[in-house]
Short mmCIF file of C-alpha atoms and ligand atoms in Angstrom, two decimals:
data_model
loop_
_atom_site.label_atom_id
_atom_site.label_comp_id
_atom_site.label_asym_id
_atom_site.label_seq_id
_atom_site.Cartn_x
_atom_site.Cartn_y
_atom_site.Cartn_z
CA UNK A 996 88.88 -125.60 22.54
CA UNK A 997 89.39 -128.28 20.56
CA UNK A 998 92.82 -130.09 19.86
CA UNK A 999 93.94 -129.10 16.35
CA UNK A 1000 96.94 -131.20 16.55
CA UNK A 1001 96.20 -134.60 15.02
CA UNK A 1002 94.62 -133.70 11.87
CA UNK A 1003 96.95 -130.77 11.05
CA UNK A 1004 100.81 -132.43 11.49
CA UNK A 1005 102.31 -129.15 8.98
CA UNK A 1006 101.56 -126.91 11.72
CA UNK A 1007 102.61 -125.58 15.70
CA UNK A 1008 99.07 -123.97 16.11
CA UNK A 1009 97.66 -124.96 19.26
CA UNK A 1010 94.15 -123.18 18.72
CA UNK A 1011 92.37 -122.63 15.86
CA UNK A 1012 93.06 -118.44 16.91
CA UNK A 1013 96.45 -119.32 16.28
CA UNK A 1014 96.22 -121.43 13.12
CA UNK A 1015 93.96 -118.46 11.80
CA UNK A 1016 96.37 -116.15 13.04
CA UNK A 1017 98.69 -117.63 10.56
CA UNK A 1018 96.68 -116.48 7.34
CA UNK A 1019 95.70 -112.88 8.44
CA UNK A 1020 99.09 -112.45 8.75
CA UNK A 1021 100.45 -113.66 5.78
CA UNK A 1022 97.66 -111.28 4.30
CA UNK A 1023 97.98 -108.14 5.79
CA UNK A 1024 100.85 -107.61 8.14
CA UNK A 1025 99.49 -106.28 11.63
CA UNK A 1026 95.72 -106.54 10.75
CA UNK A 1027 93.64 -106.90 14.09
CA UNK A 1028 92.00 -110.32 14.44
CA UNK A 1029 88.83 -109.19 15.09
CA UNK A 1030 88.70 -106.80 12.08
CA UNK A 1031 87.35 -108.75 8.75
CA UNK A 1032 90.63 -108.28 6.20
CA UNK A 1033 89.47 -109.22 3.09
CA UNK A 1034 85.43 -108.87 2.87
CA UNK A 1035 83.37 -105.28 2.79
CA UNK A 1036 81.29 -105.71 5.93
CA UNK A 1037 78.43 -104.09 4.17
CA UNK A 1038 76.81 -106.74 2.02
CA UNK A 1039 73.24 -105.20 2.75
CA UNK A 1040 73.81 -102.12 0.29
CA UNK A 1041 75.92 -103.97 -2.40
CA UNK A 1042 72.76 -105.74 -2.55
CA UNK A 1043 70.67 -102.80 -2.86
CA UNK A 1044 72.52 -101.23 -5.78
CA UNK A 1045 73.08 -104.38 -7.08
CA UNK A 1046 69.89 -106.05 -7.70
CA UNK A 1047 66.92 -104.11 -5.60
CA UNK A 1048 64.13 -106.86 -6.64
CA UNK A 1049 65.97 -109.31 -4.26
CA UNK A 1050 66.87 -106.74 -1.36
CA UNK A 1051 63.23 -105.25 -1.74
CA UNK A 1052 61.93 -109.23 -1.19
CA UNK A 1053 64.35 -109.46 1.43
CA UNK A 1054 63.23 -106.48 3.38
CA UNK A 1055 59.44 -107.60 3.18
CA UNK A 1056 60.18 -110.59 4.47
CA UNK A 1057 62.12 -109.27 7.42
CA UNK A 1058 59.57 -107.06 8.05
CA UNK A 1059 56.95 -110.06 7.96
CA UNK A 1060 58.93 -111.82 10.42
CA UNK A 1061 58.75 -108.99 12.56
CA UNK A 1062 55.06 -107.60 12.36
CA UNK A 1063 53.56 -111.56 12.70
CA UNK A 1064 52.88 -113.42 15.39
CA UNK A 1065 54.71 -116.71 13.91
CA UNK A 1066 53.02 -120.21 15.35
CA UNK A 1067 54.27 -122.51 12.46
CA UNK A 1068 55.80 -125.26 15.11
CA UNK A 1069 58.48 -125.86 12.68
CA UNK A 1070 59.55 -122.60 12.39
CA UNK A 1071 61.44 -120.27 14.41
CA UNK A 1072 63.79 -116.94 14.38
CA UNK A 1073 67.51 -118.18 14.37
CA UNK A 1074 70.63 -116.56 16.19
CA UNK A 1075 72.63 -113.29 14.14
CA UNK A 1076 75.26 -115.71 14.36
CA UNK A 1077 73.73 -118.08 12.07
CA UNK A 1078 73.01 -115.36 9.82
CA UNK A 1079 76.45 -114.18 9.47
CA UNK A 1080 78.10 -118.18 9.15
CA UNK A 1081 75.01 -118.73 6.66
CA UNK A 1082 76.65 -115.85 4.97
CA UNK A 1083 80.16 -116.22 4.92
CA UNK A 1084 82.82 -117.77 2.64
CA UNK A 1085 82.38 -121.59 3.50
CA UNK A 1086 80.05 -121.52 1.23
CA UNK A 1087 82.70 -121.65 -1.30
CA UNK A 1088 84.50 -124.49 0.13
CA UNK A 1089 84.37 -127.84 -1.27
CA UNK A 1090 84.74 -130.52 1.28
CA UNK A 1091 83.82 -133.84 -0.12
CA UNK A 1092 84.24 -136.91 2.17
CA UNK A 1093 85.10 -136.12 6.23
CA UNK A 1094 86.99 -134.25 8.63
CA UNK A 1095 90.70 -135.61 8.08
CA UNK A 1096 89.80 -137.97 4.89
CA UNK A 1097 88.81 -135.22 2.18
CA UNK A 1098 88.75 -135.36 -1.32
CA UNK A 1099 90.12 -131.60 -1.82
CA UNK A 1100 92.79 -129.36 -0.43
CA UNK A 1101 92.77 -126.50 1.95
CA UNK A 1102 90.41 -128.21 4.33
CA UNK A 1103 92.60 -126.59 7.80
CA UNK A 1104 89.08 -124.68 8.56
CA UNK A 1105 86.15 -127.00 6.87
CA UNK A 1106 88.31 -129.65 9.17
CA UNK A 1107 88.13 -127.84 12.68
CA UNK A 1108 84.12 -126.20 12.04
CA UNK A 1109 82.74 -130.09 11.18
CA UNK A 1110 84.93 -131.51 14.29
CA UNK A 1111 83.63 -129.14 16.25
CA UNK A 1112 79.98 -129.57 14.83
CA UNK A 1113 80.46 -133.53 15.54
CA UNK A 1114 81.62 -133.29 18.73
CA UNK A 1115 79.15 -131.29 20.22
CA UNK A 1116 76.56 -133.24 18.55
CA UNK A 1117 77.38 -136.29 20.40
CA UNK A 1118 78.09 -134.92 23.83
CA UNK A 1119 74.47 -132.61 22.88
CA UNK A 1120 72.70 -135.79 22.49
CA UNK A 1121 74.71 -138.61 24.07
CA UNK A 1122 75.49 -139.98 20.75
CA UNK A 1123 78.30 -142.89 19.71
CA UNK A 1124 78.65 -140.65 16.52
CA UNK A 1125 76.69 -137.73 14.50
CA UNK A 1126 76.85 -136.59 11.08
CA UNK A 1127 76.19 -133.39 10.39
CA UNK A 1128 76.00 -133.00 6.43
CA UNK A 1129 72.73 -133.35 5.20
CA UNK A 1130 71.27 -131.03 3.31
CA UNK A 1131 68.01 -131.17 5.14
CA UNK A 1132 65.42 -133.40 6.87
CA UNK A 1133 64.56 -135.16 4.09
CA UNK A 1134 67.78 -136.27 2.87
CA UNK A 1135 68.99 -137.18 6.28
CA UNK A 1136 66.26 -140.10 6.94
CA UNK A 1137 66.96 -141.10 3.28
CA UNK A 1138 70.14 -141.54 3.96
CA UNK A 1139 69.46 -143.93 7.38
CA UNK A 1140 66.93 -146.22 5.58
CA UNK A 1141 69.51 -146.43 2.62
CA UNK A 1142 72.62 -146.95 5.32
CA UNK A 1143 70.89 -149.45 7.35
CA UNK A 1144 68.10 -151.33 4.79
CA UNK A 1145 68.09 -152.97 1.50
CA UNK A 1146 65.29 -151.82 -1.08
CA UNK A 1147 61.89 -153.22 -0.22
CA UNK A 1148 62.83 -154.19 3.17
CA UNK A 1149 59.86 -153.06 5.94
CA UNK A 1150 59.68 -150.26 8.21
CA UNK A 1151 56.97 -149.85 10.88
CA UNK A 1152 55.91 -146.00 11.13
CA UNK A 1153 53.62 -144.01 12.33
CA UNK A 1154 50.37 -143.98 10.15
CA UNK A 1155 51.19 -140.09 8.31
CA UNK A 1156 47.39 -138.56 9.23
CA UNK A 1157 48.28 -139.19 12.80
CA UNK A 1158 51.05 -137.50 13.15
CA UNK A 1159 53.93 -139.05 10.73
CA UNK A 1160 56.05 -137.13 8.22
CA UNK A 1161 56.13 -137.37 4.64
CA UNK A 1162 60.14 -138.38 4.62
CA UNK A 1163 58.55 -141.35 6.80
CA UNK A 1164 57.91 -143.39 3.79
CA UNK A 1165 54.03 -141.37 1.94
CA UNK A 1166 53.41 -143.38 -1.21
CA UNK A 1167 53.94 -139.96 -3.26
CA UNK A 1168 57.54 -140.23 -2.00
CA UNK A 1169 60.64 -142.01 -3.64
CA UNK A 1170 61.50 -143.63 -0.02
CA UNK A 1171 57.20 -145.16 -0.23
CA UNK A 1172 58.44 -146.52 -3.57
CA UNK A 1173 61.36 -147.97 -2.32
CA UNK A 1174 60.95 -149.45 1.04
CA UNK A 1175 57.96 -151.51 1.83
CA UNK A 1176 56.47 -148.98 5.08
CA UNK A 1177 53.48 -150.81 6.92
CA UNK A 1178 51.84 -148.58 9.95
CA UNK A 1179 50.80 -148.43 13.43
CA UNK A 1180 47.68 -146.22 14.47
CA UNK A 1181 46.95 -143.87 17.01
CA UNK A 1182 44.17 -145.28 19.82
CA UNK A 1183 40.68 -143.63 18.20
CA UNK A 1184 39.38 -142.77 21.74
CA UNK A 1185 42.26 -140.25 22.80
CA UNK A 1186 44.30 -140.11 19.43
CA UNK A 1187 47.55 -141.71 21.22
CA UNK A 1188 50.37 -143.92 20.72
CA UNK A 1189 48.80 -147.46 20.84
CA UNK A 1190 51.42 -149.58 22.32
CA UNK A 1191 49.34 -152.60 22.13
CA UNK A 1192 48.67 -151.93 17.95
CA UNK A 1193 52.36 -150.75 17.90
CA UNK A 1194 52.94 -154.58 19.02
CA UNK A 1195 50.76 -156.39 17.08
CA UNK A 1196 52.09 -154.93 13.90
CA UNK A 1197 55.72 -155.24 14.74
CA UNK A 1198 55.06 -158.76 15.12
CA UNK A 1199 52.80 -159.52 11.90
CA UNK A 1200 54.81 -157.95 9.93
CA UNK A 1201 58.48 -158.41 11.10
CA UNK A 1202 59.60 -154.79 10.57
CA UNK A 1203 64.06 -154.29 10.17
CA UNK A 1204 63.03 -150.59 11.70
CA UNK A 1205 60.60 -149.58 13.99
CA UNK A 1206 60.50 -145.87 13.45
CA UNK A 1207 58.91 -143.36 15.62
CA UNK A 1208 59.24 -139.37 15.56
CA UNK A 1209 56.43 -137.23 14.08
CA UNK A 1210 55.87 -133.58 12.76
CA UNK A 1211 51.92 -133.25 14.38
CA UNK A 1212 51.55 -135.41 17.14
CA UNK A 1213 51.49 -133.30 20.88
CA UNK A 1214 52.79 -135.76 23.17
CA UNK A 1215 56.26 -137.04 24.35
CA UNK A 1216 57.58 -140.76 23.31
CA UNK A 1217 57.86 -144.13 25.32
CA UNK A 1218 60.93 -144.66 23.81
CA UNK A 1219 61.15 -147.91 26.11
CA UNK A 1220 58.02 -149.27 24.82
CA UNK A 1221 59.04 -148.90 21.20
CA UNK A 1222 62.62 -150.23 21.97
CA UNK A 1223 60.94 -153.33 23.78
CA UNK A 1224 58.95 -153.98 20.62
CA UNK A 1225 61.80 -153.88 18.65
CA UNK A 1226 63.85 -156.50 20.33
CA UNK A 1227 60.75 -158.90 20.61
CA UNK A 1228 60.93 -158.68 16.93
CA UNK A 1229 64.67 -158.31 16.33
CA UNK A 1230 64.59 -154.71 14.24
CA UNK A 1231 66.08 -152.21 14.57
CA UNK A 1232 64.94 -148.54 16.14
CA UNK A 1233 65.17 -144.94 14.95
CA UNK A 1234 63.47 -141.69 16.20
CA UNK A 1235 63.18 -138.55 14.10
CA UNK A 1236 62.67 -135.94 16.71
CA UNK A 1237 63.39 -133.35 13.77
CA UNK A 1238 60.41 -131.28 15.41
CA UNK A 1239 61.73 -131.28 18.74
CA UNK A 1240 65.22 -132.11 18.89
CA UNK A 1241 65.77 -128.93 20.57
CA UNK A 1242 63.83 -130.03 23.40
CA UNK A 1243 65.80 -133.22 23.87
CA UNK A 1244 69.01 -130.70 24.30
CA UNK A 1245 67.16 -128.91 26.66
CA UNK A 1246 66.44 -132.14 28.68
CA UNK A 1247 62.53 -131.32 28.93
CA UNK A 1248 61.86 -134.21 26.15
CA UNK A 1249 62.93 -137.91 26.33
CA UNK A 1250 65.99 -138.75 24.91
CA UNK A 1251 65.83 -141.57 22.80
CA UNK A 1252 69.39 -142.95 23.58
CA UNK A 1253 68.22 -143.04 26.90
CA UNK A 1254 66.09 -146.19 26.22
CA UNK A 1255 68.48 -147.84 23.77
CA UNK A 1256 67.92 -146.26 19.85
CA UNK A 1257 69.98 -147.65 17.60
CA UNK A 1258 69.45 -144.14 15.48
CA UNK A 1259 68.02 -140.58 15.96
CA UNK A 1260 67.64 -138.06 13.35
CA UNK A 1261 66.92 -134.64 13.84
CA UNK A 1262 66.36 -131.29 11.50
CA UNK A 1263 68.56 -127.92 13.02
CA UNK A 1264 66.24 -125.16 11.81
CA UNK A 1265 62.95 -126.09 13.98
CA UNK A 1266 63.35 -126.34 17.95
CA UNK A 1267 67.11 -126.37 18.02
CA UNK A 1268 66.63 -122.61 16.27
CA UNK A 1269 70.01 -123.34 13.94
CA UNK A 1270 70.29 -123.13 9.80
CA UNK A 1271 68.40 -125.44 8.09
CA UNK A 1272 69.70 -128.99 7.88
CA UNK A 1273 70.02 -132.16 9.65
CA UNK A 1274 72.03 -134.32 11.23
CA UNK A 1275 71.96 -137.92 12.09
CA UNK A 1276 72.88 -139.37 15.16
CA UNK A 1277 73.36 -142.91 15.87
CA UNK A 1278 75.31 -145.47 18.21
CA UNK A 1279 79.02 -146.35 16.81
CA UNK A 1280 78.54 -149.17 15.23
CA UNK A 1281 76.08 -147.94 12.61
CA UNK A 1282 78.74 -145.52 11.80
CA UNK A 1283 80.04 -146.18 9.09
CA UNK A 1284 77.04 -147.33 7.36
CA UNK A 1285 75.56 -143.67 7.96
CA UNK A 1286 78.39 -141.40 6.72
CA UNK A 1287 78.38 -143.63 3.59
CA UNK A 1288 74.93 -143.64 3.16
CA UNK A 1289 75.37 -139.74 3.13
CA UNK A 1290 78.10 -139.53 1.06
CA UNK A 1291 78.89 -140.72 -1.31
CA UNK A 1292 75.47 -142.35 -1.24
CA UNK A 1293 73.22 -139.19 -1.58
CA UNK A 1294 75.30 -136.31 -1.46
CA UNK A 1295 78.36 -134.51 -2.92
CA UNK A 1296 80.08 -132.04 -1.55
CA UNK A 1297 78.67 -130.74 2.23
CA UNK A 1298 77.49 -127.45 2.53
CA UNK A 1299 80.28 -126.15 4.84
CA UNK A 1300 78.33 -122.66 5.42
CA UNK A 1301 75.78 -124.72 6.88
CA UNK A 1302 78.06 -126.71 8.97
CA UNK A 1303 79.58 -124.25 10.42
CA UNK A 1304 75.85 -122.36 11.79
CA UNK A 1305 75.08 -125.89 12.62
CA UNK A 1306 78.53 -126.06 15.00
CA UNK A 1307 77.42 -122.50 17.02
CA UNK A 1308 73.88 -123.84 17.10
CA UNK A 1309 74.58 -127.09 18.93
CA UNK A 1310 77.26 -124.79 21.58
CA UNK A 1311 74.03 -122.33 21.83
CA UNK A 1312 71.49 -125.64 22.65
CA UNK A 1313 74.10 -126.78 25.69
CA UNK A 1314 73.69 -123.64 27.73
CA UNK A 1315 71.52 -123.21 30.67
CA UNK A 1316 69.61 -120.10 28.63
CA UNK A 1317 68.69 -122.79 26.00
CA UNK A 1318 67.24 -124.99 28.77
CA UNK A 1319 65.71 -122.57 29.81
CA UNK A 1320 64.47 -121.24 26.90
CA UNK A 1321 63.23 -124.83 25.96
CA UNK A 1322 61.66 -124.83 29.47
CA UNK A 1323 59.49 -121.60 28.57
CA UNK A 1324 58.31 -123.38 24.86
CA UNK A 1325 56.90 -125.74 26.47
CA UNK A 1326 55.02 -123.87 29.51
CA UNK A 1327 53.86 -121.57 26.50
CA UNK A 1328 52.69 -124.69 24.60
CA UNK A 1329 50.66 -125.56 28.04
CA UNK A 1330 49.21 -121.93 28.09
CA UNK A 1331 47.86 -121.71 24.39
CA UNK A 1332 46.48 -125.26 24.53
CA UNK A 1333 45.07 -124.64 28.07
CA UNK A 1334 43.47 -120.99 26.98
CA UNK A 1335 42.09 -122.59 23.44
CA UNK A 1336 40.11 -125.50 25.88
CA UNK A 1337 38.77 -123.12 28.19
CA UNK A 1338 37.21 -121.21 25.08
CA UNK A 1339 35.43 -124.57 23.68
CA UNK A 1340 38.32 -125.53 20.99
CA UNK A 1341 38.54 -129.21 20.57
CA UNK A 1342 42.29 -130.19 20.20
CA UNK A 1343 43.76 -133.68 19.06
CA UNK A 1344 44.78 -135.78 22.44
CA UNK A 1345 43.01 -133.10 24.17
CA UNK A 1346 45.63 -130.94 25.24
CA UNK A 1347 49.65 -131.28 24.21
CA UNK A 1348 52.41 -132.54 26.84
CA UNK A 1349 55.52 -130.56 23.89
CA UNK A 1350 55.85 -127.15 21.46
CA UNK A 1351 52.52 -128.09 19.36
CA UNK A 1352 49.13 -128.88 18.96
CA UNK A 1353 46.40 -129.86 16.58
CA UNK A 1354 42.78 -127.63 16.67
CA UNK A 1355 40.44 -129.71 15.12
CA UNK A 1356 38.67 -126.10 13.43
CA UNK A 1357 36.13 -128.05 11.66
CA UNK A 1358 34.81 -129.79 14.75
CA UNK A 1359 35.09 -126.51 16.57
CA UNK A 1360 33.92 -123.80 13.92
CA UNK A 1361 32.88 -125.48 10.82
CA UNK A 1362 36.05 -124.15 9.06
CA UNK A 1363 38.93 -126.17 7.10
CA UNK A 1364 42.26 -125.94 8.25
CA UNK A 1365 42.50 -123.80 4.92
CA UNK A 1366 40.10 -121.53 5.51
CA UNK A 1367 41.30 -121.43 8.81
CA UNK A 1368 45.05 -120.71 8.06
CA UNK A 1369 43.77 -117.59 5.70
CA UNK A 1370 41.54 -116.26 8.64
CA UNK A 1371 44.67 -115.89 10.93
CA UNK A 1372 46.75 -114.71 8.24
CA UNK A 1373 44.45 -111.77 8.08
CA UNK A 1374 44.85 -110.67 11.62
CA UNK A 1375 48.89 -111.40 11.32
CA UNK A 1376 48.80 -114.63 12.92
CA UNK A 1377 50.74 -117.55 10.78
CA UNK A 1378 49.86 -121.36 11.31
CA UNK A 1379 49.44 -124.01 8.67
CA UNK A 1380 46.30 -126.57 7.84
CA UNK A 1381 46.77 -129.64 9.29
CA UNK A 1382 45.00 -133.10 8.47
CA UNK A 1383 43.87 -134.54 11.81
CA UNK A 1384 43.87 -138.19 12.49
CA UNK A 1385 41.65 -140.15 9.57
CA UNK A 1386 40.73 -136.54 7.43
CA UNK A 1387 38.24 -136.63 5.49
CA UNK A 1388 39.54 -133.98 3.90
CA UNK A 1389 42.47 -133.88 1.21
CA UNK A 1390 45.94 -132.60 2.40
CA UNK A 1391 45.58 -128.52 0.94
CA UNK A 1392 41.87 -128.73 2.46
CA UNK A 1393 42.47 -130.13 6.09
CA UNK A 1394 39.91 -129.72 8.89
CA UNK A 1395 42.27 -128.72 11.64
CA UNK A 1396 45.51 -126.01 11.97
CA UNK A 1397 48.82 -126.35 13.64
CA UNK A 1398 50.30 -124.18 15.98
CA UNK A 1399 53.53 -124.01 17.79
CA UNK A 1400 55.31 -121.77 20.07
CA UNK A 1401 59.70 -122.15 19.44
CA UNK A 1402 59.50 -119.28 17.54
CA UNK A 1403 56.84 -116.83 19.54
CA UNK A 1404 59.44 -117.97 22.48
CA UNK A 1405 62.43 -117.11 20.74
CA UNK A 1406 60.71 -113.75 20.59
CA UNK A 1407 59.97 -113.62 24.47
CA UNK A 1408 56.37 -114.45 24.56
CA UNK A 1409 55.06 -116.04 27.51
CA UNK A 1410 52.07 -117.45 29.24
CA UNK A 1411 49.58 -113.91 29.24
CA UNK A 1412 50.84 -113.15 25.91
CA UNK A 1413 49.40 -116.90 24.46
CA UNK A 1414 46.42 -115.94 26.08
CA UNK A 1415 46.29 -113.03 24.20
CA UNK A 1416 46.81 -115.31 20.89
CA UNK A 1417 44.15 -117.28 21.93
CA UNK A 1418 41.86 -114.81 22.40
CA UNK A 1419 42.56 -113.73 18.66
CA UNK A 1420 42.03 -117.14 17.42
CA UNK A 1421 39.25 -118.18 18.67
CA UNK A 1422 37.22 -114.85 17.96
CA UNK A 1423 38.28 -114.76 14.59
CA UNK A 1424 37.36 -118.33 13.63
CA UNK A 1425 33.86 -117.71 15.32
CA UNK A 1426 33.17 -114.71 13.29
CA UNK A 1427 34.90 -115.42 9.80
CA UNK A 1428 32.73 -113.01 8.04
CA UNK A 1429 33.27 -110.14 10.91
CA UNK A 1430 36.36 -108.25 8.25
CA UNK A 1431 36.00 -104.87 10.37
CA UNK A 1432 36.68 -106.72 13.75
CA UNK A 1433 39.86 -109.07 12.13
CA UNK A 1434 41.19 -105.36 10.88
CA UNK A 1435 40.86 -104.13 14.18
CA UNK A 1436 42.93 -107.58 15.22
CA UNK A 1437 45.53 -107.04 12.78
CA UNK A 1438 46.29 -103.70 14.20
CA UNK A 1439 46.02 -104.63 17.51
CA UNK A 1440 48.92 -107.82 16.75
CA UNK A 1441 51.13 -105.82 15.15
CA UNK A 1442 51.32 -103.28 17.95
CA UNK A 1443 51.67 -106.39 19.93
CA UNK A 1444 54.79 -107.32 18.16
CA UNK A 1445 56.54 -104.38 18.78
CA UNK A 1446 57.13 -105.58 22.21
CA UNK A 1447 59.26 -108.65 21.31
CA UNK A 1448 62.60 -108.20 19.67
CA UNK A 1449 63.26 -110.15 16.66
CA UNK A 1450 67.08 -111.66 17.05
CA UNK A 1451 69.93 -109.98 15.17
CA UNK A 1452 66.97 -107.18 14.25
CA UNK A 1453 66.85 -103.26 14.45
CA UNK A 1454 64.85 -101.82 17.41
CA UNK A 1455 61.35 -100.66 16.42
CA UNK A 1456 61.59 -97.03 15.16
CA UNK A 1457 59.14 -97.21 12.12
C1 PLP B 2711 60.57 -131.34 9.18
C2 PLP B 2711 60.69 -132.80 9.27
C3 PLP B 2711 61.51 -133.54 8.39
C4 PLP B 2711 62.09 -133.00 7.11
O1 PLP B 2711 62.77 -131.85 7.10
P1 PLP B 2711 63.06 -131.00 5.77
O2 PLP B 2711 64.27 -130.24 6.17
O3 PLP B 2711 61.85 -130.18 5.53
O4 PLP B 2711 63.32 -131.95 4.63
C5 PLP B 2711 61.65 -134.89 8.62
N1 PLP B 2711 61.00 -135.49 9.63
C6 PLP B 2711 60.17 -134.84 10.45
C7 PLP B 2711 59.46 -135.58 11.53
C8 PLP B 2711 59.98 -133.48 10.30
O5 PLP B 2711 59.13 -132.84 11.12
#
């Protein structure tokens, strides 16, 4: 429970339940707490009768959820909870600026939901301070290089074909335009972090940041070895572990503080199974320069829907289930990777130590990542195309697929059932031209599915 007291002087509530408690009252004498007083509870059917295109498109696509087997690695199936906060009147709110310093009135709630988000933020992660506004991935690292750098400054990052993110400075972005990125390579032999090249760059080119983080490379960080670097050379450090921040909170990935990062950034919708978002975490002294950065640097008015899924998220992610749970992604991660090698499949790094891993289909089938991705599609089986390190191939081409397993584990998969998957794969990208046996697949996966309960969803009847 947190302390309500300083930022709201006008009132005696000692709990938010009792500052709430105030308004339901002074709407409807009586009313239960728990009862919603001013809101129909069933949105679902207004939608219906109100415009059917959009519930009919919603219905598919909770039905798709359900009848795949989802192995996007940046994907996963978040909590009811989410759904309903996602959902809910914040979204009308305008709360420009920061908890206690706004630029509108009747912040009381917007005030308490980002506190709370904050807070657990930094006690999640171990973080001197956290903002929680931006709008997504994307804008969040924006906002650190334009917090912490001045245009055309340099940035050392990970070289994007092995294993960097666009936001992480690609020439076709505006942040590639803007800041002058320069890039370390993975080691050819066994496609990992090259500590040695890491160094040698860092000191011809004198980086401000060192960045590391990555949306496609399998292992864990040295986050000592990168912070080392970076005070040989006097620059600064951040880590995007948007992919995997929700392993960090479940204390079965390094956590970058650990070592010394000056800043970590970190998306809410992929591991840490929240709304989409991000949030940036960073020691206290680069405060300031952050939430500025943010707003009014990038953004207007926070999305306080959002913030408020992002607040139960982060209480969800410090839970011993969540540990657990982030225990079980990776053990599943293991058990796809180790069932694909037994079957010949030749994986990036040879294996994966997180939630991911590269196949490398055109080294192991002859396929592109694209034709690839459409194969598994066809036996209900999502995963995207993925360059691998040096591609010869363009970007919507790709000789290798991705595949990831937050959001199988969300559903309860484990170990036998990623065998299972495995099996699928690899038979189906050995016979691409076999239709009748990838029909017989598809039936078999989505009778599969039915064992594994989608979150928030209806039971299987139909
Ligand atoms: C997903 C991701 C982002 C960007 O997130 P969006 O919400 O899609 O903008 C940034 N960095 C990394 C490493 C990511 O994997």
């Amino acid at each position: 429970m947190i302390n309500i007291q300083p930022r709201l002087p006008a009132t005696t509530a000692k709990t938010v339940g009792e500052l709430a408690f105030k308004y339901y009252k002074n709407t409807r004498q009586g009313v239960q707490k728990t009862n919603n007083v001013v809101y129909l509870q069933d949105f679902r059917s207004l939608l219906n009768s109100s415009d059917s295109d959009l519930y009919d498109a919603l219905a598919g696509e909770e039905y798709r959820q359900r009848d795949g087997i989802e192995l996007i690695p940046s994907e996963n199936y978040t909590y009811p909870e989410v759904l309903v906060l996602l959902g809910s009147v914040f979204t009308n709110k305008y709360s420009e600026g920061y908890p206690g310093r706004r630029y509108y009135g009747g912040q009381e709630f917007s005030d308490i939901i980002e506190s709370l988000a904050i807070e657990r933020a930094m006690n999640l992660f171990k973080a001197g301070h956290a903002n929680v506004q931006p709008l997504s991935g994307s804008v969040m690292n924006q906002a650190v290089y334009f917090g912490l750098l001045e245009p055309g400054d340099k940035v050392l990052a990970m070289e994007l074909s092995h294993g960097g993110h666009l936001t992480h400075g690609a020439p076709a972005s505006c942040m590639g335009k803007i800041f002058d990125f320069k890039r370390y390579r993975t080691d050819p032999k066994d496609g990992s972090i090259d500590f040695d090249e890491v160094r040698k760059q860092a000191r011809r080119h004198k980086p401000k940041l060192i960045l590391c983080g990555y949306s496609s490379y399998p292992r864990d960080l040295d986050y000592a070895a990168f912070q080392s670097i970076a005070d040989e050379v006097g620059a600064l450090t951040m880590a995007d572990i948007s992919h995997f921040g929700g392993l960090v909170a479940g204390k079965v990935m390094n956590n970058p503080f650990d070592d010394g990062f000056d800043v970590v950034t970190t998306t809410s919708h992929k591991s840490l199974r929240g709304p989409r978002g991000g949030m940036i975490l960073c020691k206290s002294k680069h405060a300031k320069a952050i939430d500025h950065a943010i707003f009014p640097g990038l953004q207007g008015g926070p999305h306080m829907n959002n913030v408020a899924a992002i607040a139960f998220t982060l209480k969800q992610a410090a839970t011993a289930e969540f540990a657990q749970y982030s225990r079980q992604v990776l053990q599943n991660a293991k058990a796809l990777a180790q069932a694909l090698l037994e079957q010949g499949v030749k994986l990036v790094t040879g294996g994966t130590d997180n939630h991911l891993m590269v196949l490398d289909t055109m080294a192991s089938f002859g396929l592109t990542g694209e034709d690839s991705q459409v194969l598994l599609d066809s036996i209900g089986i999502t995963v995207n195309k993925q360059i691998i390190p040096d591609d010869p191939l363009p970007p919507l081409e790709a000789s290798g697929v991705r595949l990831g397993t937050p959001a199988a584990t969300t559903r309860g998969m484990r170990e036998q059932d990623m065998r299972t998957i495995a099996g699928w794969i690899v038979r189906t990208l050995a016979h691409p031209g076999d239709i009748e046996m990838h029909q017989q697949f598809k039936l078999e996966s989505e009778t599969f599915c039915r064992n594994f309960h989608v979150p928030g969803g209806q039971d299987f009847k139909n």
